[in-house]
JSON list of C-alpha atoms in Angstrom, two decimals:
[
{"chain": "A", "resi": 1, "resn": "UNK", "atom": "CA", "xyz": [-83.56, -18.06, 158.20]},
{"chain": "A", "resi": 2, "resn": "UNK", "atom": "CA", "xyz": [-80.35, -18.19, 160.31]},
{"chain": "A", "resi": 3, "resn": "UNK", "atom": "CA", "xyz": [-77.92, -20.51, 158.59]},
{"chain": "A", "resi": 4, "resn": "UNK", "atom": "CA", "xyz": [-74.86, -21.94, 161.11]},
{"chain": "A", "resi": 5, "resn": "UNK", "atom": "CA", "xyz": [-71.63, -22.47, 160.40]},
{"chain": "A", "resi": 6, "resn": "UNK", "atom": "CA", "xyz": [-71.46, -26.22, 160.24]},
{"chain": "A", "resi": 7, "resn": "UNK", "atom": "CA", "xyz": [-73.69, -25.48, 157.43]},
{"chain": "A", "resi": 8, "resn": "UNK", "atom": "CA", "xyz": [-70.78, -23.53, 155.25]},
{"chain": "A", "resi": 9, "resn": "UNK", "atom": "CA", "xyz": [-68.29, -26.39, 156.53]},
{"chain": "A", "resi": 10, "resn": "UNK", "atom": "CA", "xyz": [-67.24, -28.30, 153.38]},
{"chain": "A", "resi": 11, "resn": "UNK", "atom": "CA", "xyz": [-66.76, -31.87, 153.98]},
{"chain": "A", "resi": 12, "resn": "UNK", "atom": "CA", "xyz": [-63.79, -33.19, 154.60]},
{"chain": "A", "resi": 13, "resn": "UNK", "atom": "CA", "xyz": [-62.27, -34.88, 151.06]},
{"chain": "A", "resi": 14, "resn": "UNK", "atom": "CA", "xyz": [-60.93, -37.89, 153.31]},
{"chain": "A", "resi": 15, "resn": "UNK", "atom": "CA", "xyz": [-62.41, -40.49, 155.59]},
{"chain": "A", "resi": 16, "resn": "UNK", "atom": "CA", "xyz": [-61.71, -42.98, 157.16]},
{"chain": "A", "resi": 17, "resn": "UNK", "atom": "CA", "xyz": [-63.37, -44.71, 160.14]},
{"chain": "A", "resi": 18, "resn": "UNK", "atom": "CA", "xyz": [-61.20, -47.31, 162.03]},
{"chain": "A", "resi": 19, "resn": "UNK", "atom": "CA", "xyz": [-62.85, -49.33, 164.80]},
{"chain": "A", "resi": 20, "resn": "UNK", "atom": "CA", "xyz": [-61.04, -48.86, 168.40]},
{"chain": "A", "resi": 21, "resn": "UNK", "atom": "CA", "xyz": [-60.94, -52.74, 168.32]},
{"chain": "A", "resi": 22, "resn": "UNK", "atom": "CA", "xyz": [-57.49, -52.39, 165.57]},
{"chain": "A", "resi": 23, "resn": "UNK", "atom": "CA", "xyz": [-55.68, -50.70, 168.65]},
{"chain": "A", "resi": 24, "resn": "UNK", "atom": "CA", "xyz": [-55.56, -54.38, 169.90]},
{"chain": "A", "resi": 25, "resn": "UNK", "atom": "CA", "xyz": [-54.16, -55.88, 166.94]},
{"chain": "A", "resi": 26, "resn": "UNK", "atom": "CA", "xyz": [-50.44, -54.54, 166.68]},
{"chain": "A", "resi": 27, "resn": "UNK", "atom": "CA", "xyz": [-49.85, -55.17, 163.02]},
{"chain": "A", "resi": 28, "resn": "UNK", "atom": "CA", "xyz": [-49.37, -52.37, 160.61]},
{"chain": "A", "resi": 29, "resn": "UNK", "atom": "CA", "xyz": [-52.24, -51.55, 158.57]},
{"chain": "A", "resi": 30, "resn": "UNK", "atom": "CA", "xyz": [-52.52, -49.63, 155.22]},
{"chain": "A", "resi": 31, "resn": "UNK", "atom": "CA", "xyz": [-54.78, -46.96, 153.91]},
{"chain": "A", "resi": 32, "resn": "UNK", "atom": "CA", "xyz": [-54.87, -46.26, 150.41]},
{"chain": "A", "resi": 33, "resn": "UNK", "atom": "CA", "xyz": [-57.30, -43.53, 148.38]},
{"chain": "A", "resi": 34, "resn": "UNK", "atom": "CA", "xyz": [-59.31, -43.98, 145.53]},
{"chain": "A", "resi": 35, "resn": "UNK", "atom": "CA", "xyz": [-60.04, -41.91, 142.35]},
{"chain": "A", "resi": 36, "resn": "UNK", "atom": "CA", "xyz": [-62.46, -39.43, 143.73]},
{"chain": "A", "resi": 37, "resn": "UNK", "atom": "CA", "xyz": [-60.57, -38.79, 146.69]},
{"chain": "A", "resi": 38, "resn": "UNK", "atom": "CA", "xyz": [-57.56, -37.97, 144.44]},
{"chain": "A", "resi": 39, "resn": "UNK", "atom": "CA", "xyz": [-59.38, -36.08, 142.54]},
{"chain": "A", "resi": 40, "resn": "UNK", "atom": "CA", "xyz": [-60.72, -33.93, 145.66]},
{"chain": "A", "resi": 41, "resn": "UNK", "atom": "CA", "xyz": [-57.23, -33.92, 147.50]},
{"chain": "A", "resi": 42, "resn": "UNK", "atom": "CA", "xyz": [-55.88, -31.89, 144.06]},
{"chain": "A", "resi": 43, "resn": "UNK", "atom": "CA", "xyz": [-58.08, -29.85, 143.61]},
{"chain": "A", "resi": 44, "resn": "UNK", "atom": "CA", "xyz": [-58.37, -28.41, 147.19]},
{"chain": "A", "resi": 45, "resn": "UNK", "atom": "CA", "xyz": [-54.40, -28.28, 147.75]},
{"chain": "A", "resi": 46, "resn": "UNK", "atom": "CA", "xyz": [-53.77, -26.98, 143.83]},
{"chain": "A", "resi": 47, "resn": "UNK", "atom": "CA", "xyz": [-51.91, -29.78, 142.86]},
{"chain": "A", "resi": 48, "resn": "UNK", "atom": "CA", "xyz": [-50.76, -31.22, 139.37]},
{"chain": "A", "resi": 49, "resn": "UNK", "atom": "CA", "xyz": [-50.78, -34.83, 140.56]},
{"chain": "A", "resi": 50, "resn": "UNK", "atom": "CA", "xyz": [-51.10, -37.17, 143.37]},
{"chain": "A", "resi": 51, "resn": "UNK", "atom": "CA", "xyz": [-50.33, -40.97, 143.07]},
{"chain": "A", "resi": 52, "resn": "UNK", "atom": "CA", "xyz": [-49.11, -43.69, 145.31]},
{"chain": "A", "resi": 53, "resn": "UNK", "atom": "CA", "xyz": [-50.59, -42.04, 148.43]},
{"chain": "A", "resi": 54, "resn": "UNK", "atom": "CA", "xyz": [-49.87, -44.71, 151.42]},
{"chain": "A", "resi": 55, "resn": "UNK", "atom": "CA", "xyz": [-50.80, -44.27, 154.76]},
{"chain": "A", "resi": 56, "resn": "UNK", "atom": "CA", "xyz": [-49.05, -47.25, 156.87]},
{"chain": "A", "resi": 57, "resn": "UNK", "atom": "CA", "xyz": [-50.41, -46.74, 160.69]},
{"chain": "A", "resi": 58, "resn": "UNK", "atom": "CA", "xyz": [-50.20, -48.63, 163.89]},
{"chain": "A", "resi": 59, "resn": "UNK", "atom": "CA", "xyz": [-52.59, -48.08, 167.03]},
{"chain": "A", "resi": 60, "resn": "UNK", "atom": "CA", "xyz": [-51.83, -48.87, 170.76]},
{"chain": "A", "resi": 61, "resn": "UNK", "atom": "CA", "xyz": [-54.60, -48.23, 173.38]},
{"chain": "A", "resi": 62, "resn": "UNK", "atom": "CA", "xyz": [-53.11, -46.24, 176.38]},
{"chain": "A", "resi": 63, "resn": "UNK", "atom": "CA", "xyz": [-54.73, -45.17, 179.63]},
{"chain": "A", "resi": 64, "resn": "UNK", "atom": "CA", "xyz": [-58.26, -43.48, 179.94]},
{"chain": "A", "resi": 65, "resn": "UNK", "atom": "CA", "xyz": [-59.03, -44.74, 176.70]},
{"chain": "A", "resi": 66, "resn": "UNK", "atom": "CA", "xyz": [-57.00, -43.04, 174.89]},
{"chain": "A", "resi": 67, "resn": "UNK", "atom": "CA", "xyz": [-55.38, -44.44, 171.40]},
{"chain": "A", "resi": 68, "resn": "UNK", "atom": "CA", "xyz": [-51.95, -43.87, 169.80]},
{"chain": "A", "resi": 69, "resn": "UNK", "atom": "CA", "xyz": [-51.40, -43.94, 166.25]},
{"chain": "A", "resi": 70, "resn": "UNK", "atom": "CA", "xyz": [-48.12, -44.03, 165.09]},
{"chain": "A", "resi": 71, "resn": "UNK", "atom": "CA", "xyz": [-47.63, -43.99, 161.39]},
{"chain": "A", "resi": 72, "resn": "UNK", "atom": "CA", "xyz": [-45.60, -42.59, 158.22]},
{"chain": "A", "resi": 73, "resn": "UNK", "atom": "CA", "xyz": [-47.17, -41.25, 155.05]},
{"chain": "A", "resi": 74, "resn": "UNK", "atom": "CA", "xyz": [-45.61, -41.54, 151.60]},
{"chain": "A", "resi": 75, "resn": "UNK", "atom": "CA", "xyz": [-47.35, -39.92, 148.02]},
{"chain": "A", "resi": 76, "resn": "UNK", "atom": "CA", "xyz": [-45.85, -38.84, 145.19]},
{"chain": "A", "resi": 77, "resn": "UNK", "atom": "CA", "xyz": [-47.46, -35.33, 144.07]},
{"chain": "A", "resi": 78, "resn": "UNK", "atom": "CA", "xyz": [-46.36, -32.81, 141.21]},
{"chain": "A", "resi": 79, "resn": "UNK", "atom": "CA", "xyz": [-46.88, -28.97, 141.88]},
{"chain": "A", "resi": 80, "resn": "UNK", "atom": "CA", "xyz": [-46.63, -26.00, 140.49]},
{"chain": "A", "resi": 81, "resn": "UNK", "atom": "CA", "xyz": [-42.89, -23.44, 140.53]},
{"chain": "A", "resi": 82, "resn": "UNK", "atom": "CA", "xyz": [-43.70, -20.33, 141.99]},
{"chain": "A", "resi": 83, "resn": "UNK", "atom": "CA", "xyz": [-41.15, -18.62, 139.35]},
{"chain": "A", "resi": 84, "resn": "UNK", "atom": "CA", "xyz": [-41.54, -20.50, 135.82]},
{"chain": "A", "resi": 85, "resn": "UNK", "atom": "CA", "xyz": [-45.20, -22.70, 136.32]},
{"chain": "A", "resi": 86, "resn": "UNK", "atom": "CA", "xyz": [-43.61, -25.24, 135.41]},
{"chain": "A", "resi": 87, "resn": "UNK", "atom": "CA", "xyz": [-44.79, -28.65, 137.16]},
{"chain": "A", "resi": 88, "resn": "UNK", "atom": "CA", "xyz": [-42.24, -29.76, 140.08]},
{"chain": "A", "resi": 89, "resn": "UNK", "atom": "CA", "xyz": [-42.04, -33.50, 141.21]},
{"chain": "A", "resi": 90, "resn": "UNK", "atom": "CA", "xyz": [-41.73, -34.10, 144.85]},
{"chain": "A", "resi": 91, "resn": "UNK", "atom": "CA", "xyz": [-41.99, -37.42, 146.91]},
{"chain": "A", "resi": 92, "resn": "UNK", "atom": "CA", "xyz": [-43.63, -37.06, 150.61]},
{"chain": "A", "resi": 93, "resn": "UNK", "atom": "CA", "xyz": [-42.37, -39.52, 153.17]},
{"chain": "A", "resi": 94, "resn": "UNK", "atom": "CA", "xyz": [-43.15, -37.95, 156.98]},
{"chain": "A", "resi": 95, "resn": "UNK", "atom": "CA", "xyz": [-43.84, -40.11, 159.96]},
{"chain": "A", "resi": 96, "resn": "UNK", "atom": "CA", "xyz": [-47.14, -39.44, 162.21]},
{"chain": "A", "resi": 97, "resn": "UNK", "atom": "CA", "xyz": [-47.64, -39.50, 165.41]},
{"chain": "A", "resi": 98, "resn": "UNK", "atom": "CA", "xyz": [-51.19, -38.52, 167.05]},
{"chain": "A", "resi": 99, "resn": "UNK", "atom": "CA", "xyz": [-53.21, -38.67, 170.35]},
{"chain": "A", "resi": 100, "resn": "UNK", "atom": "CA", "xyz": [-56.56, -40.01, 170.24]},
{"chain": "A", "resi": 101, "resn": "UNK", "atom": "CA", "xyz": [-58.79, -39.13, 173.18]},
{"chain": "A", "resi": 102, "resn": "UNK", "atom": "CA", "xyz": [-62.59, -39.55, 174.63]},
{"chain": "A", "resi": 103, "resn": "UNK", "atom": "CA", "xyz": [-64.24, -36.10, 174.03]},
{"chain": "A", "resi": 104, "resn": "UNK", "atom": "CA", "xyz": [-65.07, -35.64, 177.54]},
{"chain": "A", "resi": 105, "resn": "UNK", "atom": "CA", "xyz": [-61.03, -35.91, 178.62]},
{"chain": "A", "resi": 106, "resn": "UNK", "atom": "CA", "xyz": [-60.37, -33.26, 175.64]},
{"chain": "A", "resi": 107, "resn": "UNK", "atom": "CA", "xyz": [-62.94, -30.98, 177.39]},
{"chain": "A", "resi": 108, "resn": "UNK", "atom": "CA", "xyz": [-61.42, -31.26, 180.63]},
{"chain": "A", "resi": 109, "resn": "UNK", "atom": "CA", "xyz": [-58.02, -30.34, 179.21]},
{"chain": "A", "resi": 110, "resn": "UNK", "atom": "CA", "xyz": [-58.89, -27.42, 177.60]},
{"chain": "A", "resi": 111, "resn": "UNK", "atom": "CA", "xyz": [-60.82, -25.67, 180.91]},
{"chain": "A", "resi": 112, "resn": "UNK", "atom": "CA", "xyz": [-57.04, -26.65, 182.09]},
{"chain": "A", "resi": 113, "resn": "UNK", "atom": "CA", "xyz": [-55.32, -24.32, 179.33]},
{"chain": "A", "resi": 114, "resn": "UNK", "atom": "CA", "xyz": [-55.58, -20.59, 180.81]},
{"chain": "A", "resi": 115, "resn": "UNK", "atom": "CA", "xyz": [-54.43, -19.42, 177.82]},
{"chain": "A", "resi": 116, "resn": "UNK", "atom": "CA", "xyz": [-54.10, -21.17, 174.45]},
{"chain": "A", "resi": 117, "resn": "UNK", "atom": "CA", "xyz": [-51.09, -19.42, 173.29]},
{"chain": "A", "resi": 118, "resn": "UNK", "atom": "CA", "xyz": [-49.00, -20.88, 176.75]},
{"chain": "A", "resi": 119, "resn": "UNK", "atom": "CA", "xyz": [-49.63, -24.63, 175.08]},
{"chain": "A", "resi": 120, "resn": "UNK", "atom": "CA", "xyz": [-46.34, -23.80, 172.98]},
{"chain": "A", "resi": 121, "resn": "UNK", "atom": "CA", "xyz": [-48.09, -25.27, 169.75]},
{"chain": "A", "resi": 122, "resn": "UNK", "atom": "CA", "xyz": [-48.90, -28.08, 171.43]},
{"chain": "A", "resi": 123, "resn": "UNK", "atom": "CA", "xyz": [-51.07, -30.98, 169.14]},
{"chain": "A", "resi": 124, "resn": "UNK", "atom": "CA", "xyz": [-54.13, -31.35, 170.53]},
{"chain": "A", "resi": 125, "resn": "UNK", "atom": "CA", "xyz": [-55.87, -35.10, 170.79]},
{"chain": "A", "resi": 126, "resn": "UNK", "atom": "CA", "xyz": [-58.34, -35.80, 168.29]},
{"chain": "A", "resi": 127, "resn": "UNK", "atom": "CA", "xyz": [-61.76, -37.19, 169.55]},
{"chain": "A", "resi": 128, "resn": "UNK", "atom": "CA", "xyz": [-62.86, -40.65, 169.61]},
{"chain": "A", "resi": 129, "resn": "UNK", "atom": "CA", "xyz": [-65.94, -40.88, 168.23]},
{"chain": "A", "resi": 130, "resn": "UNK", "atom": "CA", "xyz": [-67.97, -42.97, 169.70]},
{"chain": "A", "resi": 131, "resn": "UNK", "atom": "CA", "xyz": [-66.43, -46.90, 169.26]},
{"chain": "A", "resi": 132, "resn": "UNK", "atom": "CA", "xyz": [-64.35, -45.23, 166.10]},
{"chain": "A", "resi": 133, "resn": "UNK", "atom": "CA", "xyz": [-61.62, -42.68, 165.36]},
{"chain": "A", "resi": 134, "resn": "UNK", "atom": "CA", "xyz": [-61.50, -41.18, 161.68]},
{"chain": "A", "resi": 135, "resn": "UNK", "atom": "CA", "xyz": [-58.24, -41.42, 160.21]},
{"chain": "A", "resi": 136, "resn": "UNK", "atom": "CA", "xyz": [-59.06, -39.03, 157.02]},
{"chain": "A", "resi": 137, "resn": "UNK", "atom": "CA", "xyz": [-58.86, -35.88, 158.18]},
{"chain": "A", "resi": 138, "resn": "UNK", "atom": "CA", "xyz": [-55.46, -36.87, 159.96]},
{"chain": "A", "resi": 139, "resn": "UNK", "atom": "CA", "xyz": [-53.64, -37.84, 156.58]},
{"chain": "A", "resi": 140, "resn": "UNK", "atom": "CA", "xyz": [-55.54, -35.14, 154.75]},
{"chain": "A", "resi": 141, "resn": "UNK", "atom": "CA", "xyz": [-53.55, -32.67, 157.32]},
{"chain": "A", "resi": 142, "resn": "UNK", "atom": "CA", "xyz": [-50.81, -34.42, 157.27]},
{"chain": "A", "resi": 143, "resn": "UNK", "atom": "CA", "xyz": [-49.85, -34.42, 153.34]},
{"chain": "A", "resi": 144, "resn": "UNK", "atom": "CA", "xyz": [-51.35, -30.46, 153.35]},
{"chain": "A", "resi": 145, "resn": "UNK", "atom": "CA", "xyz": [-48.54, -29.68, 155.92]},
{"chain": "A", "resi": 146, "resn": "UNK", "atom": "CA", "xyz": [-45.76, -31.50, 154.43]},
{"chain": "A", "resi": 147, "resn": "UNK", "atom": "CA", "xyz": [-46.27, -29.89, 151.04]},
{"chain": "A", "resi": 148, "resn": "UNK", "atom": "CA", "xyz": [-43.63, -27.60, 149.83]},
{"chain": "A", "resi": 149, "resn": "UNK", "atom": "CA", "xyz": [-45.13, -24.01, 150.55]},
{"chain": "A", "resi": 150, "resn": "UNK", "atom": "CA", "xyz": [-42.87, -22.18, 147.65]},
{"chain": "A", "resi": 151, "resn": "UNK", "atom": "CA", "xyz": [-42.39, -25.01, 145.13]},
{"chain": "A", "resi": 152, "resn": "UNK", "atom": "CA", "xyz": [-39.44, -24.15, 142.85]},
{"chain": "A", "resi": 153, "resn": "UNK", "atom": "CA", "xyz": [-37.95, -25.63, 139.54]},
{"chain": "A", "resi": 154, "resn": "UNK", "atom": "CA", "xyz": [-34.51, -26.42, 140.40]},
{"chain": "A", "resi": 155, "resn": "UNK", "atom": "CA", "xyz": [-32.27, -23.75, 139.12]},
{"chain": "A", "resi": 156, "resn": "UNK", "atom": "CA", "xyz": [-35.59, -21.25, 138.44]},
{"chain": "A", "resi": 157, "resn": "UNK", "atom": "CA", "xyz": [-34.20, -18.27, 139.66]},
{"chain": "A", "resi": 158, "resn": "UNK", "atom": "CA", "xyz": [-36.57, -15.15, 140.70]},
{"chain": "A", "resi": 159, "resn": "UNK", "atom": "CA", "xyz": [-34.37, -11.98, 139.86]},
{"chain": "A", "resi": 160, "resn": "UNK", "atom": "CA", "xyz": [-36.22, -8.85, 140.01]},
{"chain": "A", "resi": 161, "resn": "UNK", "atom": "CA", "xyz": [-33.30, -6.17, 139.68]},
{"chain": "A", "resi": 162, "resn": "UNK", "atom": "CA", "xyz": [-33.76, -2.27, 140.94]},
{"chain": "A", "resi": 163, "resn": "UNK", "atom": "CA", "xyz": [-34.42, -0.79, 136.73]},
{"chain": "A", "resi": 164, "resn": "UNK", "atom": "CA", "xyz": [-35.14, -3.80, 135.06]},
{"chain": "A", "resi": 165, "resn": "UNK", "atom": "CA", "xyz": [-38.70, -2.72, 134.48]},
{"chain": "A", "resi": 166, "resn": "UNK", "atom": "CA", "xyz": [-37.95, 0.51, 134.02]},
{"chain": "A", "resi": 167, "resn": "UNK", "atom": "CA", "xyz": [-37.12, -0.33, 130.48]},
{"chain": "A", "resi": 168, "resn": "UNK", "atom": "CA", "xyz": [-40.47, -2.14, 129.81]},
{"chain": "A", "resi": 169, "resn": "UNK", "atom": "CA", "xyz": [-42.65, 0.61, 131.37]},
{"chain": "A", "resi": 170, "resn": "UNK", "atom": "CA", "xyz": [-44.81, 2.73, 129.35]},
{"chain": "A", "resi": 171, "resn": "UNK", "atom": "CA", "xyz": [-43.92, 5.84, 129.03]},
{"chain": "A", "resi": 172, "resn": "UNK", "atom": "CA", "xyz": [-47.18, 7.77, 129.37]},
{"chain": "A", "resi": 173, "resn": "UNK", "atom": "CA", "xyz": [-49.85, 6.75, 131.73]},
{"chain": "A", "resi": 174, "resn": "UNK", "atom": "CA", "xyz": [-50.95, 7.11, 135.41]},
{"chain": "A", "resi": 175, "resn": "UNK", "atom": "CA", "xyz": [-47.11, 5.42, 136.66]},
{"chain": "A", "resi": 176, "resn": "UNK", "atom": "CA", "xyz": [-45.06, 7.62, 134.72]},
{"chain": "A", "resi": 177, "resn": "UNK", "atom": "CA", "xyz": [-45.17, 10.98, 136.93]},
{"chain": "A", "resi": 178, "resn": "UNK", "atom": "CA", "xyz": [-44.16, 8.31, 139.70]},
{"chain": "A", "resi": 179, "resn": "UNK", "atom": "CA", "xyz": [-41.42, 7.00, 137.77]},
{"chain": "A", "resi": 180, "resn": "UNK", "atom": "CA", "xyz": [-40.02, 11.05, 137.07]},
{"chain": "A", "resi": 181, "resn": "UNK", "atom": "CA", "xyz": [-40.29, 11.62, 140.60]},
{"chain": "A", "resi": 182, "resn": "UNK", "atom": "CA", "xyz": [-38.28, 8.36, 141.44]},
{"chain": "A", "resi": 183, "resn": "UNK", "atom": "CA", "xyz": [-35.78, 8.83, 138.61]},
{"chain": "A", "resi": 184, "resn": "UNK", "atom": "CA", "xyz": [-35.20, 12.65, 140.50]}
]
C-alpha cells in the first residue's frame, strides 16, 4: 500500500478559523492559546516555557477577494543557552502583516513566476479557504521565526582556544598519533 505524503504531515499545533465576515468589522481582535496548544508549541520549537502568547489582529477586505491582516504578536518564552544550558528569558513583540487570497488567484500567480528564486523572497498569500482563513498556522510561523536562533546567557562566553584540549586528551588511543603528527 502506497502511503502519500499528506499522510506523514503532522498537524499543525495551532488553529484558528476566522470567518471572512471579521474583515468587515475593523476592531482589533485577540487570539489567545490554551494549555494543550502550549504544550504542543514547546515541545515542537524546544522551548522551556511559553506564557502570555497574544495575537492582536485586524482584517481589511481588498480587491478580488483578497483579505489583509495586519497584526503584532507578543509571548513571553524561556529557551535554552547554546553555551551553559542554562534557561534564557526572552519577550517576543513582532508586528504581522499577511496577504490572504482565493486559491484560484494564488494559482494564477504562480504560472506567472518563471522562476521562484526571481520572487526575491517574496511572502506568498495564504489561501482562503472556502468562507474562512486559518489564522494558526500564521502565528505558529510567526513566533518560530522570531525566536532567537543561538540563544545565549548574557555574559556566557564560548572560548574554545587552539591547546586547551590538548591538556585533557588522552594520551593513548585512536587521536593520539593525530595529535603527534599535529604537535610536529
Amino acid at each position: 500500500m502506497t502511503q502519500s505524503v499528506k499522510d506523514d504531515l503532522q498537524p499543525p499545533p495551532l488553529t484558528r478559523k476566522i470567518k471572512l465576515v471579521e474583515a468587515d468589522d475593523p476592531t482589533d481582535k485577540t487570539i489567545g492559546i490554551d494549555d494543550s496548544e502550549r504544550t504542543a508549541i514547546m515541545n515542537l520549537l524546544d522551548l522551556g516555557a511559553l506564557d502570555d502568547v497574544e495575537f492582536v489582529y485586524r482584517l481589511r477586505r481588498g480587491g478580488g477577494r483578497r483579505i489583509h491582516l495586519s497584526g503584532r504578536l507578543r509571548a513571553s518564552v524561556v529557551q535554552t543557552c547554546v553555551v551553559t544550558l542554562d534557561p534564557v528569558p526572552a519577550t517576543i513583540d513582532v508586528p504581522v502583516e499577511a496577504e490572504f487570497w482565493p486559491p484560484e488567484k494564488i494559482a494564477a500567480l504562480q504560472e506567472q513566476v518563471d522562476d521562484p528564486a526571481q520572487t526575491g523572497g517574496m511572502d506568498w498569500p495564504e489561501p482562503i479557504e472556502g468562507d474562512a482563513i486559518d489564522l494558526g498556522p500564521l502565528i505558529y510561523e510567526t513566533l518560530a521565526t522570531s525566536l532567537d536562533p543561538y540563544p545565549k546567557r548574557p555574559g556566557a562566553l564560548f572560548d574554545w582556544a587552539e591547546g586547551q584540549l590538548d591538556e585533557r586528551m588522552p594520551q593513548n588511543g585512536p587521536f593520539a598519533a593525530l595529535r603527534s603528527l599535529k604537535n610536529s
